[in-house]
Short mmCIF file of C-alpha atoms in Angstrom, two decimals:
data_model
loop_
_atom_site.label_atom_id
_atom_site.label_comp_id
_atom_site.label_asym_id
_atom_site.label_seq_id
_atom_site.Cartn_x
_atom_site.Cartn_y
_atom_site.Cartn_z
CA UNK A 1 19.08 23.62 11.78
CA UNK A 2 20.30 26.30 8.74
CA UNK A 3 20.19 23.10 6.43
CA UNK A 4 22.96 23.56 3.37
CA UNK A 5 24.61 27.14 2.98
CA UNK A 6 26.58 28.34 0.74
CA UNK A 7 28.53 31.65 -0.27
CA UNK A 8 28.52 33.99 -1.76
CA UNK A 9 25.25 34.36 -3.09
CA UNK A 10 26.42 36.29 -6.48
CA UNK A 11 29.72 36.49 -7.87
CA UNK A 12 30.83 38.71 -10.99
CA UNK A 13 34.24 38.01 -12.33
CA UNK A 14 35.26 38.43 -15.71
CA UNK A 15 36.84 35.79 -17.99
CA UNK A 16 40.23 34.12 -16.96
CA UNK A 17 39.85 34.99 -13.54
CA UNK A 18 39.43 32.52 -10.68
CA UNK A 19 36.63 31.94 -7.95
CA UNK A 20 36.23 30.17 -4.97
CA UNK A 21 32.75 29.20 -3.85
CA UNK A 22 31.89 27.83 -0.24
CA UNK A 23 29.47 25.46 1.14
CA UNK A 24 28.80 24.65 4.81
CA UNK A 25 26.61 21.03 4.57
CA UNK A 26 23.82 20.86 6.85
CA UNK A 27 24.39 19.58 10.43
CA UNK A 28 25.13 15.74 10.43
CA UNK A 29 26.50 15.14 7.17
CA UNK A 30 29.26 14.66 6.07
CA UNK A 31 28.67 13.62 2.28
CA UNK A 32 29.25 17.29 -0.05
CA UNK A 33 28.54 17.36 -3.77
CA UNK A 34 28.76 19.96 -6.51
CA UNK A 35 26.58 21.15 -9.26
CA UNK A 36 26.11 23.27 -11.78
CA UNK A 37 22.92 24.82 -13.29
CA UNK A 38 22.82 26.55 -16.38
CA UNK A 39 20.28 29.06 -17.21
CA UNK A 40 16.67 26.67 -18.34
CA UNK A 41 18.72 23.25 -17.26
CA UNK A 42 18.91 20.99 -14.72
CA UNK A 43 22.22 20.68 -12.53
CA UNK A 44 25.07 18.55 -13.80
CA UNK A 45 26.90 17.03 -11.32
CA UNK A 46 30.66 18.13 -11.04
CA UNK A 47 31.88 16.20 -8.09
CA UNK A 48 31.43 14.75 -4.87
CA UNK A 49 33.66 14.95 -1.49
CA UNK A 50 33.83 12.44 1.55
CA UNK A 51 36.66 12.42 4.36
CA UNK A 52 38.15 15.16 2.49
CA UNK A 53 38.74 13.24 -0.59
CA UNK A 54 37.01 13.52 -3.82
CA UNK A 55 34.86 10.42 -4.43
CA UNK A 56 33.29 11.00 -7.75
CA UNK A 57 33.87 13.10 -10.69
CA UNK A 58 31.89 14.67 -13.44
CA UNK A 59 32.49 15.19 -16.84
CA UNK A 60 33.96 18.43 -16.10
CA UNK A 61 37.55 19.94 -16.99
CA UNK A 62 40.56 20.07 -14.34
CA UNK A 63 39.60 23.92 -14.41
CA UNK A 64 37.32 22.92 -11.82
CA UNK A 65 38.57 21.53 -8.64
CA UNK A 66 37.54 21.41 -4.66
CA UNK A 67 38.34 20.93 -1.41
CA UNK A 68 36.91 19.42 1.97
CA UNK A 69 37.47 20.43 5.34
CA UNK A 70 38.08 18.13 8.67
CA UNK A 71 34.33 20.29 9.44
CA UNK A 72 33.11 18.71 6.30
CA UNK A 73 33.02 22.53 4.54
CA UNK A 74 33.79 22.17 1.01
CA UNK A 75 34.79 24.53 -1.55
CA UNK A 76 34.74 25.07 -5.41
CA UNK A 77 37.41 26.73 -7.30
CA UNK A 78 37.27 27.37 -11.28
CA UNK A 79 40.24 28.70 -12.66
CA UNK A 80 40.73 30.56 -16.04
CA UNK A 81 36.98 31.57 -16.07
CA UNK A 82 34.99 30.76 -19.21
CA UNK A 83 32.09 32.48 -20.70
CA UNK A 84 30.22 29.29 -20.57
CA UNK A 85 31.11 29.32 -16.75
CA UNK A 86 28.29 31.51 -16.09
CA UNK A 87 25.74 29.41 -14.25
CA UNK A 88 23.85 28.87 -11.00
CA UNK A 89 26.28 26.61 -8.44
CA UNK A 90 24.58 24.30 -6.09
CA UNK A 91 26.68 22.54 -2.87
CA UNK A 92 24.25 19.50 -1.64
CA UNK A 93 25.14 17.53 1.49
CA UNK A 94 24.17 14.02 2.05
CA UNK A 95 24.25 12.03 5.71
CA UNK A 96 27.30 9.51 6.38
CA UNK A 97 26.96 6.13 5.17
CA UNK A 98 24.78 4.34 2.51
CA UNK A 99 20.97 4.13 2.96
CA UNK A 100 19.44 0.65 3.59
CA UNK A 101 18.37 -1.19 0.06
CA UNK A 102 15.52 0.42 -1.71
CA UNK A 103 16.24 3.84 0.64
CA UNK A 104 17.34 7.02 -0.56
CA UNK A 105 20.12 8.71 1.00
CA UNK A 106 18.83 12.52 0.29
CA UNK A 107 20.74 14.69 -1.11
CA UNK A 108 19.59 18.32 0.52
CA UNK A 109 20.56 21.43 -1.39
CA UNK A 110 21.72 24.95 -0.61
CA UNK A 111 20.19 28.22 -2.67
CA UNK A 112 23.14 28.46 -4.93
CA UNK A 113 25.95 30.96 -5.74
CA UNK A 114 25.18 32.60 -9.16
CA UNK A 115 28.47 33.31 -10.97
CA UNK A 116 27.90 35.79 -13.77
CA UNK A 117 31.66 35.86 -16.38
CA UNK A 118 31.49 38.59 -18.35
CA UNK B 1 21.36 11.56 -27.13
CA UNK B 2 21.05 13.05 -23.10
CA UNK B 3 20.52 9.96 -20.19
CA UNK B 4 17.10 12.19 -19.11
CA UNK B 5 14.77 13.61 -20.96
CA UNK B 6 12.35 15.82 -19.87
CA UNK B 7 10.27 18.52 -21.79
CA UNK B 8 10.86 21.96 -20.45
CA UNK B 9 7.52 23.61 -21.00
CA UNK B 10 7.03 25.95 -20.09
CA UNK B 11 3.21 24.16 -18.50
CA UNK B 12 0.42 26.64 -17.66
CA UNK B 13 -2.99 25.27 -16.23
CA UNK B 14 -5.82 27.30 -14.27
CA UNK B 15 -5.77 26.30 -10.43
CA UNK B 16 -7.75 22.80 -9.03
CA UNK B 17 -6.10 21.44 -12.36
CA UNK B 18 -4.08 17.82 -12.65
CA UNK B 19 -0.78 17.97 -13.64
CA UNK B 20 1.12 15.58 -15.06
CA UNK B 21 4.95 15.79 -15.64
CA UNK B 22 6.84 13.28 -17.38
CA UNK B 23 10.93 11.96 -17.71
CA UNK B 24 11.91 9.54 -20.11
CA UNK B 25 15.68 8.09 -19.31
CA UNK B 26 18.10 5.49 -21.26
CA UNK B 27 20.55 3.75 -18.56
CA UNK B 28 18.79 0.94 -17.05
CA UNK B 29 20.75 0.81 -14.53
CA UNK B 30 19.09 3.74 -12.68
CA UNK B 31 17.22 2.55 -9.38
CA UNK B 32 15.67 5.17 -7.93
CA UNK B 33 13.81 7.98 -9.17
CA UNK B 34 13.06 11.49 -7.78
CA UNK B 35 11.41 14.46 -8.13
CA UNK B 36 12.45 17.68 -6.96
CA UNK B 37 11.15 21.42 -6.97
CA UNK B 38 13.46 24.67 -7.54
CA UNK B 39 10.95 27.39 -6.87
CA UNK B 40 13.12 30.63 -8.32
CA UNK B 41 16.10 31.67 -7.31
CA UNK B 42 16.33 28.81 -4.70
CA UNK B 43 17.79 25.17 -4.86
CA UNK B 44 15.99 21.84 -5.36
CA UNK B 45 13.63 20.46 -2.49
CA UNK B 46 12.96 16.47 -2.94
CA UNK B 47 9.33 16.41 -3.28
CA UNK B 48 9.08 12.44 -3.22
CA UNK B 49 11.43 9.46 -3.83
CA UNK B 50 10.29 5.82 -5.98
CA UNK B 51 12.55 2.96 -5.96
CA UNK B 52 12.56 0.55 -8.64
CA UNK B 53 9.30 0.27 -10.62
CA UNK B 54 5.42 1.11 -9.21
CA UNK B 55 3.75 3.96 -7.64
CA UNK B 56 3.84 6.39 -4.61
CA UNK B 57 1.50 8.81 -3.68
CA UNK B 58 1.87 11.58 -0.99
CA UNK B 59 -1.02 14.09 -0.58
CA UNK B 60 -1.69 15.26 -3.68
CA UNK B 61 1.44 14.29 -5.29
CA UNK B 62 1.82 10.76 -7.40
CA UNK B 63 5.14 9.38 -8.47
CA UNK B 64 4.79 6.58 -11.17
CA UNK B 65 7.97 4.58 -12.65
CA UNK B 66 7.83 2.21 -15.33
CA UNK B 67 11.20 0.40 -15.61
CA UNK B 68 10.24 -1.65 -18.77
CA UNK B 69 9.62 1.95 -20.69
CA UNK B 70 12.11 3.57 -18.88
CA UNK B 71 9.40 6.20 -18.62
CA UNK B 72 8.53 8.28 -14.75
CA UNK B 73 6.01 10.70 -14.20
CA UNK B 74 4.68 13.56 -11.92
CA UNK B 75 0.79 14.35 -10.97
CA UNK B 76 -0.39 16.45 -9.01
CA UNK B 77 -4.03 16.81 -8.21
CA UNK B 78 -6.12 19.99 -7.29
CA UNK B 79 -3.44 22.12 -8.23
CA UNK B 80 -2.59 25.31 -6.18
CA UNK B 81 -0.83 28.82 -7.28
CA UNK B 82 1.91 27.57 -4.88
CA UNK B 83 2.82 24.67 -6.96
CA UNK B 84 4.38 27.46 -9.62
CA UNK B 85 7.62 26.06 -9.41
CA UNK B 86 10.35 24.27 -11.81
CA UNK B 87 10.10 20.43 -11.31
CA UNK B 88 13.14 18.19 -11.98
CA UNK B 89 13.30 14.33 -12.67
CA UNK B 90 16.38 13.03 -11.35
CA UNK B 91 17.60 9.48 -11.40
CA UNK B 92 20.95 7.69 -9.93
CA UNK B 93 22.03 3.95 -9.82
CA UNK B 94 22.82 2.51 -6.31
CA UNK B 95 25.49 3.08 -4.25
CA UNK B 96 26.78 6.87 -3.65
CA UNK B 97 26.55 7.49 -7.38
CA UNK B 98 25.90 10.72 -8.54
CA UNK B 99 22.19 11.89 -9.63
CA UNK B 100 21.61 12.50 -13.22
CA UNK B 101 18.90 15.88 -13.91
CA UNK B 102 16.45 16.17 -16.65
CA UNK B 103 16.26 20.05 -18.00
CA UNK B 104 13.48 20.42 -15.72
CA UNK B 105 9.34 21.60 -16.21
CA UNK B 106 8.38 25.16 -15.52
CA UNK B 107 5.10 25.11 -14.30
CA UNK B 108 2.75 28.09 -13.76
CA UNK B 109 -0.39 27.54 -11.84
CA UNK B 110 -2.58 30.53 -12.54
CA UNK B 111 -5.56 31.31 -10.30
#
């Protein structure tokens, strides 16, 4: 099993621009979320996807929107690239359905894209 | 004021050590705790799991929550070089809600 990937692994874009990052959940799942890590924090979560529709939402701008595929692939776009875009991205996947009470449903994640915005 | 707290360190102690690694949090309506480890330039690993209030222990690693202090902690015993890593506290409420990070705890176990 090759767990979560995602791609690419680094991405340099300067500001304005727009990127799309890619994450293929591990095998089984069908739950994908989104986070973002900022350099010396912890990940804040952007959004989640489930039957190609996007479940939850962060406190994040429309500047930041995704997509899931009947495969349960997901990606991350950012449009009109900030500064304070710069940050580690991290795709988790999650198995279908909700855990039993007092269970946790893990959430596994991939190594991260690193988008620099210079 | 942030929904997790957690002091970043950085923590450096000298191998066989205990470490202890602490979250405080302000939503009460968080139900289970975790703790994950982001060793660098890879993502999070879920090192253990609590729900609700009380212990759980797994090898050298003990997970305590406290729901009426809304207070979780971290200790690991006979600490190994290997354990250098960046621990996170992460909490979520039930359902498929989203987990909430602290900052994270760079720790450095030094031989």
């Amino acid at each position: 099993d090759a767990g979560v990937t995602q791609s690419p692994t680094h991405l340099i874009k300067t500001r304005g621009q727009q990127v799309t990052l890619r994450c293929s959940p591990k095998s089984g799942h069908d739950t994908v979320s989104w986070y973002q890590q900022a350099l010396g924090q912890g990940p804040q979560f952007i959004f989640q996807y489930y039957e190609e529709e996007e479940r939850q939402r962060g406190n994040f701008p429309d500047r930041f929107s995704g997509h899931q595929f009947p495969n349960y692939s997901s990606e991350l776009n950012v449009n009109a690239l900030l500064l304070g875009d710069s940050a580690l991205y991290l795709c988790a996947s999650s198995r279908p359905g909700l855990a039993a009470p007092g269970a946790y449903n893990e959430q596994f994640f991939g190594p991260g894209t690193r988008l620099t915005v210079l | 004021q942030k929904e997790v707290e957690q002091d970043p360190g950085p923590l450096s102690v000298p191998e066989g050590a205990i470490v202890s690694l602490n979250c405080t949090y302000s939503n009460s309506a968080f139900q289970y705790f975790m703790w994950y480890r982001q060793y660098s330039r890879k993502g999070p690993e879920l090192l253990m799991y609590t729900y609700s209030s009380g212990n759980k222990e797994d090898g050298r690693f003990t997970a305590q929550v406290d729901k009426s202090s809304k207070y979780i902690s971290l200790f690991i015993r006979d600490s190994q070089p290997s354990d250098s890593a960046t621990y996170l506290c992460a909490m979520k409420s039930g359902g498929y809600n989203k987990l909430i990070f602290g900052a994270g705890t760079r720790l450095a176990v030094h031989p």
